[in-house]
PDB file of C-alpha atoms in Angstrom:
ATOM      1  CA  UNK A   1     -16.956 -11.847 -53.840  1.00 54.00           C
ATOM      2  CA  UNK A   2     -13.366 -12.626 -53.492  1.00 58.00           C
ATOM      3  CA  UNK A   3     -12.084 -13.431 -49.872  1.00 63.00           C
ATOM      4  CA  UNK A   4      -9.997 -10.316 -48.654  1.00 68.00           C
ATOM      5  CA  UNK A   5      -7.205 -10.118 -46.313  1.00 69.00           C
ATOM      6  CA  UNK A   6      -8.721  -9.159 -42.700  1.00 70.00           C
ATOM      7  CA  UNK A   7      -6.676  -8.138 -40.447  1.00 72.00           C
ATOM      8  CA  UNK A   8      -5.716 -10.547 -37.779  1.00 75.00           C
ATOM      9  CA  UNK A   9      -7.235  -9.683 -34.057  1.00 76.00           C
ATOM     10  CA  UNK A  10      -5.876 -11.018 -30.951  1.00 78.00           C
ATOM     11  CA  UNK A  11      -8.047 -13.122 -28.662  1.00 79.00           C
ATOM     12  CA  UNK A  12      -6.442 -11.776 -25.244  1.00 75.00           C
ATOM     13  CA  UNK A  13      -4.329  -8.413 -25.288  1.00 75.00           C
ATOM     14  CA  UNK A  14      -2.156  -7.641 -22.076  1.00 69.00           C
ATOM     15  CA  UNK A  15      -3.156  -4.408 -20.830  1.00 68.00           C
ATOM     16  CA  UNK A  16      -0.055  -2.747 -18.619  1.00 70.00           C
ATOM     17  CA  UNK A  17      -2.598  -0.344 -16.526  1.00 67.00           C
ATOM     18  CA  UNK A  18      -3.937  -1.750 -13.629  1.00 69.00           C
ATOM     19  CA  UNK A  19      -3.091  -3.059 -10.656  1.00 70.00           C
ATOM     20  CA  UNK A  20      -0.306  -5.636 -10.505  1.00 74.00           C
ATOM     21  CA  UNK A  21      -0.307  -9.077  -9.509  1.00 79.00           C
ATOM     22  CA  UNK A  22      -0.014  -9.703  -5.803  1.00 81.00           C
ATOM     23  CA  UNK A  23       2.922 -11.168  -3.858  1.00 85.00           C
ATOM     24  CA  UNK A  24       2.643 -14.750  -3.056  1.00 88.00           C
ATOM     25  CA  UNK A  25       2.006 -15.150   0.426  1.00 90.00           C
ATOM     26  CA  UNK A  26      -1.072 -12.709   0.020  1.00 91.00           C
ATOM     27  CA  UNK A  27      -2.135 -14.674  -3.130  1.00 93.00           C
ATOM     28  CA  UNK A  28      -2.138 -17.683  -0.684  1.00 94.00           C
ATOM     29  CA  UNK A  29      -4.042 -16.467   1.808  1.00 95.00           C
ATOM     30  CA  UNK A  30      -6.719 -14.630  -0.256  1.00 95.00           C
ATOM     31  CA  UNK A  31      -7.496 -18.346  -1.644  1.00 96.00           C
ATOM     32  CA  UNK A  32      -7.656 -19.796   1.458  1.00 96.00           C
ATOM     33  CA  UNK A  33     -10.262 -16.821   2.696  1.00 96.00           C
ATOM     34  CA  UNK A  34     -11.757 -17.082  -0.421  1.00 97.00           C
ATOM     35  CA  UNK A  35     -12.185 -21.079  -0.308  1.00 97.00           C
ATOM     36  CA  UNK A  36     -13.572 -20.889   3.616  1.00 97.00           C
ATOM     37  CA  UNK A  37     -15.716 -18.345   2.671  1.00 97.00           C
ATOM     38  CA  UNK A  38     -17.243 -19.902  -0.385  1.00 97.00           C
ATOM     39  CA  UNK A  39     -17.209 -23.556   2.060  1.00 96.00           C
ATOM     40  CA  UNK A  40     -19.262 -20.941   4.819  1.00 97.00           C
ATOM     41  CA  UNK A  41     -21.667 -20.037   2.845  1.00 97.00           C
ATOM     42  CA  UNK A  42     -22.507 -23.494   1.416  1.00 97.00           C
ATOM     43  CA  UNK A  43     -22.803 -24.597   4.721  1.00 97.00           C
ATOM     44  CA  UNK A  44     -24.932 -21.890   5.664  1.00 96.00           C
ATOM     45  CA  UNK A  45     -27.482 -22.341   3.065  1.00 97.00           C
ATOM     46  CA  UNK A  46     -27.626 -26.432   4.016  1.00 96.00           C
ATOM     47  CA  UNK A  47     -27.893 -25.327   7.898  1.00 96.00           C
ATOM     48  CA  UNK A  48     -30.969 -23.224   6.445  1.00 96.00           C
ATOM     49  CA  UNK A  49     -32.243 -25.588   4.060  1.00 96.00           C
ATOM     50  CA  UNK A  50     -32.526 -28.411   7.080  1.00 96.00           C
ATOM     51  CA  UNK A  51     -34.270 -26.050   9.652  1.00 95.00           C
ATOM     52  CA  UNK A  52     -37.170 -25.332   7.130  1.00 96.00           C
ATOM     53  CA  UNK A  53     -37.200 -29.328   6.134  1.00 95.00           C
ATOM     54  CA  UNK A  54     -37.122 -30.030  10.362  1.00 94.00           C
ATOM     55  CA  UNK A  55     -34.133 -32.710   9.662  1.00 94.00           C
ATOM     56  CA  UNK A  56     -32.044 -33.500  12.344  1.00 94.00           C
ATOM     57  CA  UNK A  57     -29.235 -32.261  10.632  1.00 93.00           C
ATOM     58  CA  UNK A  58     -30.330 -28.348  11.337  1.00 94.00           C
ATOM     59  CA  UNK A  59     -28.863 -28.155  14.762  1.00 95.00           C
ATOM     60  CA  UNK A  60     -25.703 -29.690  14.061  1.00 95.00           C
ATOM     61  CA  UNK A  61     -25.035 -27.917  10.991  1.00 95.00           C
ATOM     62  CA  UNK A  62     -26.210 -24.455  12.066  1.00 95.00           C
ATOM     63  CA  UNK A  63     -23.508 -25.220  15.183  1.00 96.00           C
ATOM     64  CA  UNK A  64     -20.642 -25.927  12.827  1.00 96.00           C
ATOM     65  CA  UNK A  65     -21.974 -22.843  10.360  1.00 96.00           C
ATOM     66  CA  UNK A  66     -21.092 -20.539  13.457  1.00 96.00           C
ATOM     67  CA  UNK A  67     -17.552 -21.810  13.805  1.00 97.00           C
ATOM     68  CA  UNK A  68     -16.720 -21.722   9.714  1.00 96.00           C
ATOM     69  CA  UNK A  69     -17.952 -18.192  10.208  1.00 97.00           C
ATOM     70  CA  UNK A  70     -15.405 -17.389  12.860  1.00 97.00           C
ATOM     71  CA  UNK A  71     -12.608 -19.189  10.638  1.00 96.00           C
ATOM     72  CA  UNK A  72     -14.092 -17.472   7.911  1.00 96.00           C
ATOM     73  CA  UNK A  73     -13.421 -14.081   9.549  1.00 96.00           C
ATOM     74  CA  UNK A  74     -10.446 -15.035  10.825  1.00 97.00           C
ATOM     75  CA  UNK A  75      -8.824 -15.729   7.575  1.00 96.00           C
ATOM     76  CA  UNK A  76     -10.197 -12.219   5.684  1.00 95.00           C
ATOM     77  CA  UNK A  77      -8.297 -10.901   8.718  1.00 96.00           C
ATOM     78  CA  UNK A  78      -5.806 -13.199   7.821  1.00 95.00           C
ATOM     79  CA  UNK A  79      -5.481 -11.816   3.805  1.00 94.00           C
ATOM     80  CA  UNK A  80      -5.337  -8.179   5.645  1.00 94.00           C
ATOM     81  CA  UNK A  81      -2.275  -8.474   7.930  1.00 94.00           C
ATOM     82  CA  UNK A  82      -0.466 -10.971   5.335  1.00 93.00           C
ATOM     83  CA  UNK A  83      -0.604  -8.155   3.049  1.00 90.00           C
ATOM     84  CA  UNK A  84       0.608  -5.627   5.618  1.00 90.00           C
ATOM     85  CA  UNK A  85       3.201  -7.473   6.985  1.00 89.00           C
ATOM     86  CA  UNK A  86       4.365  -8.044   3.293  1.00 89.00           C
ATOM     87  CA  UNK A  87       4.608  -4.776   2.381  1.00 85.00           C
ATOM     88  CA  UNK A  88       6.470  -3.830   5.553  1.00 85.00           C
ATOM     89  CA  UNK A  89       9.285  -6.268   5.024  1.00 85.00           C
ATOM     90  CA  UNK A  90       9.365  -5.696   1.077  1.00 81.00           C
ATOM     91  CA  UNK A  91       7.195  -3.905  -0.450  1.00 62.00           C
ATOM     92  CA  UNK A  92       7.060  -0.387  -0.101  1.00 61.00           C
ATOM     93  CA  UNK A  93      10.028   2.086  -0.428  1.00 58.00           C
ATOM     94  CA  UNK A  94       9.355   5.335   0.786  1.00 60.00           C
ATOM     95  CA  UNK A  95      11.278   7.962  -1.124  1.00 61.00           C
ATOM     96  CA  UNK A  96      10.797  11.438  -0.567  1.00 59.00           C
ATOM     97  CA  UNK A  97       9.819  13.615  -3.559  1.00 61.00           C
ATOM     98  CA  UNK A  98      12.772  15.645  -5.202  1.00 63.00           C
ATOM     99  CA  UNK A  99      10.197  18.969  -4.011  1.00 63.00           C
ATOM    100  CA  UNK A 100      10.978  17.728  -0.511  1.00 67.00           C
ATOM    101  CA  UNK A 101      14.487  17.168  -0.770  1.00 73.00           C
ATOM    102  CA  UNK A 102      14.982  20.377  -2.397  1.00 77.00           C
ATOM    103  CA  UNK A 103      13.514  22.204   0.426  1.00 79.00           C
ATOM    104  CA  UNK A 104      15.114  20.302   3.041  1.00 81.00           C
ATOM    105  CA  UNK A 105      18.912  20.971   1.661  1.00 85.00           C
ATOM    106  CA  UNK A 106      18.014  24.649   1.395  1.00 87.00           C
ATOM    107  CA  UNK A 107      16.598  24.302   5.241  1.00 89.00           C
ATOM    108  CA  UNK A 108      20.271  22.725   5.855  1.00 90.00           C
ATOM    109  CA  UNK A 109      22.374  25.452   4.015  1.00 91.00           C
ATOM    110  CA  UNK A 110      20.429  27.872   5.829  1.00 92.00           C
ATOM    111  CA  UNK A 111      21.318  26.345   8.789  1.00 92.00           C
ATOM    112  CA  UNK A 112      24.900  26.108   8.364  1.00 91.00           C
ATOM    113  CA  UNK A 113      24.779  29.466   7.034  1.00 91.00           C
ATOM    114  CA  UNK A 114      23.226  30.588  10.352  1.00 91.00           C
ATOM    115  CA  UNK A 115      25.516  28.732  12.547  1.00 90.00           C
ATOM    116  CA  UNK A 116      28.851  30.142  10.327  1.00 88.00           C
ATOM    117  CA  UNK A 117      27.425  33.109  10.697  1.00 87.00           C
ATOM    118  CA  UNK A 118      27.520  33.247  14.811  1.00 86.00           C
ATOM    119  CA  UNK A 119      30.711  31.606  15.308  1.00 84.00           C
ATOM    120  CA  UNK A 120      31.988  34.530  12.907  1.00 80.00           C
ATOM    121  CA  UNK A 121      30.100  36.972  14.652  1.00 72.00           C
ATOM    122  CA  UNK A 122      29.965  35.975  18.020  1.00 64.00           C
ATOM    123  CA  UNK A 123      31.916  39.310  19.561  1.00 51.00           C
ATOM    124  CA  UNK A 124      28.913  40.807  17.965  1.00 53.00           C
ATOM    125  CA  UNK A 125      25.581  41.447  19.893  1.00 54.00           C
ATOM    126  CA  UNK A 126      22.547  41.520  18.461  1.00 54.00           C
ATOM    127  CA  UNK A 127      20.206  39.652  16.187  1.00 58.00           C
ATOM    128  CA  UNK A 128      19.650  42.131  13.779  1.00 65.00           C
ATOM    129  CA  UNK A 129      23.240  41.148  12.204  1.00 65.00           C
ATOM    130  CA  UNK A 130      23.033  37.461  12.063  1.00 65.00           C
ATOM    131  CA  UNK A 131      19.707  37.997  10.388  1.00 71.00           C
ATOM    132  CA  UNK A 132      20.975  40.111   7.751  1.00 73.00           C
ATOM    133  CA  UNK A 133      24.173  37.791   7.171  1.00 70.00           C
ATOM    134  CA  UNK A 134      21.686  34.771   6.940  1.00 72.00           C
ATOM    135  CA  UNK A 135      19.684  37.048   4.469  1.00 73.00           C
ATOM    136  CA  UNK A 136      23.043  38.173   2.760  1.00 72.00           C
ATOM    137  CA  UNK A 137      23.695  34.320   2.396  1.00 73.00           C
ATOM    138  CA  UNK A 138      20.418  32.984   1.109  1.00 71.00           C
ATOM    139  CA  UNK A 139      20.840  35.852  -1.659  1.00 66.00           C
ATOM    140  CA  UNK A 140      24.571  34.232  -2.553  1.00 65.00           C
ATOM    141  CA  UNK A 141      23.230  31.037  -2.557  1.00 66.00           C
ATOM    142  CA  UNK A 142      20.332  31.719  -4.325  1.00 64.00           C
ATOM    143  CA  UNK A 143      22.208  33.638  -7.072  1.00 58.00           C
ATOM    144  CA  UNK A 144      24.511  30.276  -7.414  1.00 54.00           C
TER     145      UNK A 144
END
């Protein structure tokens, strides 16, 4: 058996779906909830651990389990309105879709059309007129 070229595989290939990686300040505080979180629950199981034993420890560290788990909390909360507050200030740019722009300029020539149209015709009474110049104009524009 002779030893035939294999084709080299890569250990670790980037894949470009997917979410992307989060802003810094959220980073931050998601390892800091994380980290408390983690510490928490440690503590939690000790607190437990020393109640069924009947050390004196249980009552001071079920105590202090109570307060991680409102810092705990806290800092989820923390990761939530980090990331809002990020996106506010940088993050998101609201664009509208070309659909929705396209609509809104006809909307304003329309508009125009319909105010042209009654300074033109203001000696004239009636609404039947100006509807059938704005119609008239919509066709022009249209055919444009």
């Amino acid at each position: 058996m002779g030893h035939e070229a294999r084709p080299v595989r890569q250990l670790w290939v980037d894949d470009d779906r997917g979410r992307s990686r989060l802003p810094d300040p959220v980073r931050r505080a998601a390892v800091r909830a994380v980290l408390l979180t983690s510490v928490t629950l440690i503590q939690a199981m000790v607190a437990f651990f020393c109640s069924v034993t009947g050390s004196w420890l249980a009552f001071p560290l079920t105590v202090s389990t109570v307060a991680s788990t409102v810092v705990a909390t806290w800092s989820v909360l923390d990761v939530w309105v980090t990331r809002q507050v990020w996106r506010q200030r940088n993050g998101v740019v609201s664009e509208p879709s070309s659909v929705a722009r396209q609509a809104r300029r006809e909307r304003r020539r329309e508009e125009r059309a319909a105010r042209a149209n009654a300074k033109k015709g203001g000696e004239q009474k009636g609404g039947e007129a100006a509807e059938e110049r704005a119609a008239e104009e919509r066709v022009l524009t249209d055919a444009a």
